[in-house]
C-alpha atoms as a PDB file:
ATOM      1  CA  MET A   1     131.904  88.570 176.338  1.00  0.00           C
ATOM      2  CA  GLY A   2     131.328  90.306 172.992  1.00  0.00           C
ATOM      3  CA  PHE A   3     128.245  90.957 170.956  1.00  0.00           C
ATOM      4  CA  PRO A   4     126.084  88.056 169.782  1.00  0.00           C
ATOM      5  CA  SER A   5     126.843  86.595 166.361  1.00  0.00           C
ATOM      6  CA  VAL A   6     124.498  87.442 163.505  1.00  0.00           C
ATOM      7  CA  LEU A   7     123.021  83.925 163.685  1.00  0.00           C
ATOM      8  CA  THR A   8     122.438  84.241 167.429  1.00  0.00           C
ATOM      9  CA  MET A   9     120.787  87.629 166.908  1.00  0.00           C
ATOM     10  CA  ALA A  10     118.560  86.196 164.156  1.00  0.00           C
ATOM     11  CA  HIS A  11     117.515  83.398 166.532  1.00  0.00           C
ATOM     12  CA  ARG A  12     116.774  85.899 169.314  1.00  0.00           C
ATOM     13  CA  LEU A  13     114.601  88.033 167.054  1.00  0.00           C
ATOM     14  CA  ALA A  14     112.683  84.974 165.875  1.00  0.00           C
ATOM     15  CA  ALA A  15     112.360  83.476 169.374  1.00  0.00           C
ATOM     16  CA  ASP A  16     110.712  86.681 170.599  1.00  0.00           C
ATOM     17  CA  ARG A  17     107.908  86.203 168.067  1.00  0.00           C
ATOM     18  CA  ILE A  18     107.416  82.430 167.839  1.00  0.00           C
ATOM     19  CA  ARG A  19     104.879  80.676 170.009  1.00  0.00           C
ATOM     20  CA  PRO A  20     104.369  76.926 170.462  1.00  0.00           C
ATOM     21  CA  GLY A  21     102.116  75.620 167.715  1.00  0.00           C
ATOM     22  CA  ASP A  22     103.113  78.262 165.143  1.00  0.00           C
ATOM     23  CA  ALA A  23     103.976  77.761 161.496  1.00  0.00           C
ATOM     24  CA  VAL A  24     107.458  78.962 160.488  1.00  0.00           C
ATOM     25  CA  ILE A  25     109.631  78.843 157.368  1.00  0.00           C
ATOM     26  CA  ASP A  26     113.316  78.096 156.857  1.00  0.00           C
ATOM     27  CA  ALA A  27     113.823  79.503 153.360  1.00  0.00           C
ATOM     28  CA  THR A  28     117.395  78.174 153.028  1.00  0.00           C
ATOM     29  CA  VAL A  29     117.671  74.919 154.975  1.00  0.00           C
ATOM     30  CA  GLY A  30     121.425  74.369 154.573  1.00  0.00           C
ATOM     31  CA  ASN A  31     122.762  72.115 157.327  1.00  0.00           C
ATOM     32  CA  GLY A  32     119.564  72.529 159.345  1.00  0.00           C
ATOM     33  CA  VAL A  33     120.746  74.822 162.137  1.00  0.00           C
ATOM     34  CA  ASP A  34     117.855  77.260 161.685  1.00  0.00           C
ATOM     35  CA  THR A  35     115.483  74.388 160.893  1.00  0.00           C
ATOM     36  CA  ALA A  36     116.215  72.717 164.250  1.00  0.00           C
ATOM     37  CA  PHE A  37     116.017  76.045 166.101  1.00  0.00           C
ATOM     38  CA  LEU A  38     112.600  76.689 164.542  1.00  0.00           C
ATOM     39  CA  ALA A  39     111.432  73.129 165.280  1.00  0.00           C
ATOM     40  CA  LYS A  40     112.310  73.485 168.967  1.00  0.00           C
ATOM     41  CA  ALA A  41     110.600  76.889 169.107  1.00  0.00           C
ATOM     42  CA  VAL A  42     107.263  75.759 167.614  1.00  0.00           C
ATOM     43  CA  GLY A  43     107.232  72.408 169.395  1.00  0.00           C
ATOM     44  CA  PRO A  44     105.168  69.317 168.652  1.00  0.00           C
ATOM     45  CA  LYS A  45     102.019  71.269 167.733  1.00  0.00           C
ATOM     46  CA  GLY A  46     103.840  73.512 165.255  1.00  0.00           C
ATOM     47  CA  VAL A  47     105.179  72.996 161.764  1.00  0.00           C
ATOM     48  CA  VAL A  48     108.409  73.979 160.048  1.00  0.00           C
ATOM     49  CA  TYR A  49     108.407  74.401 156.277  1.00  0.00           C
ATOM     50  CA  GLY A  50     111.840  74.342 154.649  1.00  0.00           C
ATOM     51  CA  PHE A  51     113.327  74.908 151.206  1.00  0.00           C
ATOM     52  CA  ASP A  52     116.642  73.946 149.653  1.00  0.00           C
ATOM     53  CA  ILE A  53     117.788  72.947 146.170  1.00  0.00           C
ATOM     54  CA  GLN A  54     120.199  70.297 147.465  1.00  0.00           C
ATOM     55  CA  GLN A  55     119.027  66.925 148.750  1.00  0.00           C
ATOM     56  CA  ALA A  56     122.076  66.745 151.051  1.00  0.00           C
ATOM     57  CA  ALA A  57     120.825  69.856 152.841  1.00  0.00           C
ATOM     58  CA  LEU A  58     117.356  68.419 153.365  1.00  0.00           C
ATOM     59  CA  ASP A  59     118.831  65.138 154.614  1.00  0.00           C
ATOM     60  CA  ALA A  60     121.086  66.970 157.094  1.00  0.00           C
ATOM     61  CA  ALA A  61     118.201  69.101 158.353  1.00  0.00           C
ATOM     62  CA  ARG A  62     115.891  66.116 158.723  1.00  0.00           C
ATOM     63  CA  ALA A  63     118.552  64.287 160.791  1.00  0.00           C
ATOM     64  CA  ARG A  64     119.219  67.340 162.963  1.00  0.00           C
ATOM     65  CA  VAL A  65     115.526  67.889 163.677  1.00  0.00           C
ATOM     66  CA  ALA A  66     115.038  64.170 164.400  1.00  0.00           C
ATOM     67  CA  ALA A  67     117.772  64.431 167.036  1.00  0.00           C
ATOM     68  CA  GLU A  68     116.767  67.794 168.548  1.00  0.00           C
ATOM     69  CA  ALA A  69     112.991  68.122 168.109  1.00  0.00           C
ATOM     70  CA  PRO A  70     111.639  64.762 166.912  1.00  0.00           C
ATOM     71  CA  GLU A  71     107.992  65.542 167.682  1.00  0.00           C
ATOM     72  CA  THR A  72     107.811  68.651 165.487  1.00  0.00           C
ATOM     73  CA  ARG A  73     106.182  68.350 162.076  1.00  0.00           C
ATOM     74  CA  LEU A  74     108.673  69.058 159.307  1.00  0.00           C
ATOM     75  CA  GLU A  75     107.754  69.662 155.662  1.00  0.00           C
ATOM     76  CA  LEU A  76     110.792  70.034 153.429  1.00  0.00           C
ATOM     77  CA  PHE A  77     110.763  70.956 149.752  1.00  0.00           C
ATOM     78  CA  LEU A  78     113.542  70.135 147.296  1.00  0.00           C
ATOM     79  CA  ALA A  79     112.961  73.478 145.613  1.00  0.00           C
ATOM     80  CA  SER A  80     114.244  77.025 145.494  1.00  0.00           C
ATOM     81  CA  HIS A  81     112.936  79.440 148.101  1.00  0.00           C
ATOM     82  CA  HIS A  82     111.471  81.616 145.338  1.00  0.00           C
ATOM     83  CA  ARG A  83     108.792  78.937 144.865  1.00  0.00           C
ATOM     84  CA  MET A  84     107.364  79.207 148.394  1.00  0.00           C
ATOM     85  CA  ALA A  85     104.190  81.036 147.281  1.00  0.00           C
ATOM     86  CA  GLU A  86     103.544  78.249 144.786  1.00  0.00           C
ATOM     87  CA  LEU A  87     104.325  75.330 147.119  1.00  0.00           C
ATOM     88  CA  LEU A  88     103.037  76.390 150.535  1.00  0.00           C
ATOM     89  CA  PRO A  89      99.344  76.160 151.447  1.00  0.00           C
ATOM     90  CA  ALA A  90      97.464  79.408 150.771  1.00  0.00           C
ATOM     91  CA  ARG A  91      95.975  79.195 154.290  1.00  0.00           C
ATOM     92  CA  LEU A  92      99.416  80.195 155.643  1.00  0.00           C
ATOM     93  CA  MET A  93      99.235  83.673 154.074  1.00  0.00           C
ATOM     94  CA  GLY A  94      99.497  86.219 156.882  1.00  0.00           C
ATOM     95  CA  ARG A  95      99.845  83.507 159.549  1.00  0.00           C
ATOM     96  CA  VAL A  96     103.574  82.642 159.769  1.00  0.00           C
ATOM     97  CA  SER A  97     105.482  83.988 162.777  1.00  0.00           C
ATOM     98  CA  ALA A  98     109.042  83.770 161.383  1.00  0.00           C
ATOM     99  CA  VAL A  99     110.865  83.244 158.100  1.00  0.00           C
ATOM    100  CA  MET A 100     114.630  82.716 158.203  1.00  0.00           C
ATOM    101  CA  PHE A 101     117.223  82.976 155.419  1.00  0.00           C
ATOM    102  CA  ASN A 102     120.947  82.175 155.494  1.00  0.00           C
ATOM    103  CA  LEU A 103     122.261  83.241 152.117  1.00  0.00           C
ATOM    104  CA  GLY A 104     125.333  81.863 150.393  1.00  0.00           C
ATOM    105  CA  TYR A 105     126.176  78.190 150.018  1.00  0.00           C
ATOM    106  CA  LEU A 106     125.922  74.867 151.835  1.00  0.00           C
ATOM    107  CA  PRO A 107     128.972  74.600 154.128  1.00  0.00           C
ATOM    108  CA  GLY A 108     130.837  71.349 153.584  1.00  0.00           C
ATOM    109  CA  ALA A 109     129.286  70.607 150.188  1.00  0.00           C
ATOM    110  CA  ASP A 110     131.476  69.556 147.272  1.00  0.00           C
ATOM    111  CA  ASP A 111     130.151  72.344 145.061  1.00  0.00           C
ATOM    112  CA  VAL A 112     130.236  75.304 147.480  1.00  0.00           C
ATOM    113  CA  ARG A 113     131.509  77.652 144.799  1.00  0.00           C
ATOM    114  CA  THR A 114     128.836  76.909 142.207  1.00  0.00           C
ATOM    115  CA  VAL A 115     125.618  76.194 144.129  1.00  0.00           C
ATOM    116  CA  VAL A 116     124.851  79.507 145.816  1.00  0.00           C
ATOM    117  CA  THR A 117     121.833  81.677 146.470  1.00  0.00           C
ATOM    118  CA  ARG A 118     121.245  84.279 143.774  1.00  0.00           C
ATOM    119  CA  PRO A 119     119.722  87.766 143.901  1.00  0.00           C
ATOM    120  CA  GLU A 120     116.908  87.052 141.453  1.00  0.00           C
ATOM    121  CA  THR A 121     115.513  84.112 143.426  1.00  0.00           C
ATOM    122  CA  THR A 122     116.288  85.606 146.825  1.00  0.00           C
ATOM    123  CA  LEU A 123     114.429  88.845 146.083  1.00  0.00           C
ATOM    124  CA  ALA A 124     111.385  86.913 144.866  1.00  0.00           C
ATOM    125  CA  ALA A 125     111.514  84.786 148.036  1.00  0.00           C
ATOM    126  CA  LEU A 126     111.776  87.869 150.254  1.00  0.00           C
ATOM    127  CA  ASP A 127     108.669  89.351 148.630  1.00  0.00           C
ATOM    128  CA  ALA A 128     106.791  86.070 149.113  1.00  0.00           C
ATOM    129  CA  SER A 129     107.953  85.864 152.732  1.00  0.00           C
ATOM    130  CA  LEU A 130     106.331  89.174 153.591  1.00  0.00           C
ATOM    131  CA  ALA A 131     102.981  87.873 152.335  1.00  0.00           C
ATOM    132  CA  PHE A 132     103.250  84.828 154.608  1.00  0.00           C
ATOM    133  CA  LEU A 133     104.259  86.749 157.753  1.00  0.00           C
ATOM    134  CA  ARG A 134     101.615  87.678 160.275  1.00  0.00           C
ATOM    135  CA  PRO A 135     101.608  91.202 161.734  1.00  0.00           C
ATOM    136  CA  GLY A 136     104.463  91.323 164.240  1.00  0.00           C
ATOM    137  CA  GLY A 137     106.169  88.351 162.571  1.00  0.00           C
ATOM    138  CA  VAL A 138     109.835  88.569 161.631  1.00  0.00           C
ATOM    139  CA  LEU A 139     111.899  87.886 158.540  1.00  0.00           C
ATOM    140  CA  THR A 140     115.633  87.390 159.158  1.00  0.00           C
ATOM    141  CA  VAL A 141     118.271  87.360 156.438  1.00  0.00           C
ATOM    142  CA  VAL A 142     121.875  86.469 157.282  1.00  0.00           C
ATOM    143  CA  VAL A 143     123.962  87.764 154.381  1.00  0.00           C
ATOM    144  CA  TYR A 144     127.356  86.287 153.500  1.00  0.00           C
ATOM    145  CA  THR A 145     129.434  88.269 150.999  1.00  0.00           C
ATOM    146  CA  GLY A 146     132.687  86.261 150.921  1.00  0.00           C
ATOM    147  CA  HIS A 147     131.824  84.022 147.958  1.00  0.00           C
ATOM    148  CA  GLU A 148     131.481  84.803 144.267  1.00  0.00           C
ATOM    149  CA  GLY A 149     128.261  86.745 143.767  1.00  0.00           C
ATOM    150  CA  GLY A 150     127.782  87.253 147.512  1.00  0.00           C
ATOM    151  CA  ARG A 151     128.563  90.965 147.485  1.00  0.00           C
ATOM    152  CA  GLU A 152     126.098  91.556 144.655  1.00  0.00           C
ATOM    153  CA  GLU A 153     123.411  89.545 146.405  1.00  0.00           C
ATOM    154  CA  GLY A 154     124.035  91.488 149.612  1.00  0.00           C
ATOM    155  CA  GLU A 155     123.673  94.779 147.755  1.00  0.00           C
ATOM    156  CA  ALA A 156     120.399  93.592 146.215  1.00  0.00           C
ATOM    157  CA  VAL A 157     119.007  92.539 149.622  1.00  0.00           C
ATOM    158  CA  ASP A 158     120.155  95.834 151.168  1.00  0.00           C
ATOM    159  CA  ALA A 159     118.380  97.777 148.400  1.00  0.00           C
ATOM    160  CA  TRP A 160     115.240  95.654 148.867  1.00  0.00           C
ATOM    161  CA  ALA A 161     115.181  96.410 152.614  1.00  0.00           C
ATOM    162  CA  ARG A 162     115.804 100.145 152.082  1.00  0.00           C
ATOM    163  CA  ALA A 163     112.969 100.326 149.549  1.00  0.00           C
ATOM    164  CA  LEU A 164     110.488  98.450 151.755  1.00  0.00           C
ATOM    165  CA  PRO A 165     107.488 100.698 152.444  1.00  0.00           C
ATOM    166  CA  ALA A 166     107.067 101.479 156.140  1.00  0.00           C
ATOM    167  CA  SER A 167     103.477 100.247 155.847  1.00  0.00           C
ATOM    168  CA  ALA A 168     104.813  96.754 155.007  1.00  0.00           C
ATOM    169  CA  GLY A 169     107.435  96.448 157.708  1.00  0.00           C
ATOM    170  CA  GLN A 170     110.311  97.933 159.642  1.00  0.00           C
ATOM    171  CA  ALA A 171     113.821  96.843 158.650  1.00  0.00           C
ATOM    172  CA  VAL A 172     116.907  96.793 160.865  1.00  0.00           C
ATOM    173  CA  LEU A 173     120.557  96.078 160.128  1.00  0.00           C
ATOM    174  CA  TYR A 174     122.946  94.284 162.519  1.00  0.00           C
ATOM    175  CA  ARG A 175     126.530  94.558 161.316  1.00  0.00           C
ATOM    176  CA  MET A 176     130.142  94.914 162.477  1.00  0.00           C
ATOM    177  CA  PRO A 177     131.361  98.055 160.671  1.00  0.00           C
ATOM    178  CA  GLN A 178     135.051  97.328 161.407  1.00  0.00           C
ATOM    179  CA  LEU A 179     134.715  94.005 159.548  1.00  0.00           C
ATOM    180  CA  PRO A 180     132.941  94.810 156.273  1.00  0.00           C
ATOM    181  CA  GLN A 181     133.517  91.286 154.929  1.00  0.00           C
ATOM    182  CA  ALA A 182     131.829  89.649 157.952  1.00  0.00           C
ATOM    183  CA  PRO A 183     128.302  88.238 157.631  1.00  0.00           C
ATOM    184  CA  TYR A 184     125.531  90.600 158.667  1.00  0.00           C
ATOM    185  CA  LEU A 185     121.838  90.461 159.467  1.00  0.00           C
ATOM    186  CA  ILE A 186     118.870  92.256 157.980  1.00  0.00           C
ATOM    187  CA  ALA A 187     115.597  91.714 159.815  1.00  0.00           C
ATOM    188  CA  VAL A 188     112.107  92.919 158.974  1.00  0.00           C
ATOM    189  CA  GLU A 189     109.189  93.052 161.377  1.00  0.00           C
ATOM    190  CA  ARG A 190     105.869  92.813 159.531  1.00  0.00           C
ATOM    191  CA  LYS A 191     103.431  95.664 160.138  1.00  0.00           C
END
């Protein structure tokens, strides 16, 4: 049977907080797995906002959502997640039920070793995400450390979560301690 994967746990945490018609954010679209999950969760009256710096990622996500949740409104930005405060409508501040991150690189891309998430943009995006979350909303961050720069990014995200004031949110860590190189999940529930 086993414990759920970090991605499954991130989806469970988000599903508990998303209601049909909500606005949600996929901060790192990738191949669109989280994007499609979010689209199904918010349904045809909701909207999914997504960010990625690679057009191939946005194309893959758009195709996945078209196949799995074609009625859901999808707004994708060919931009880094650190620009979400600049690009998203101000009316969303404090109204988003879930923001999801999958750090690392785009699986299957030709340039998986060079196009990766970076601590400086990820930390800025995490700060912006908290401003968009409604009270009780959740921020999930799946951290991959097996690529160049991944360990350093993971350490930066860990430090960010540890330093988060309790008045802003409660952070939890979901990790397999026997497999320190395995991906892990940090989640924050907005206060």
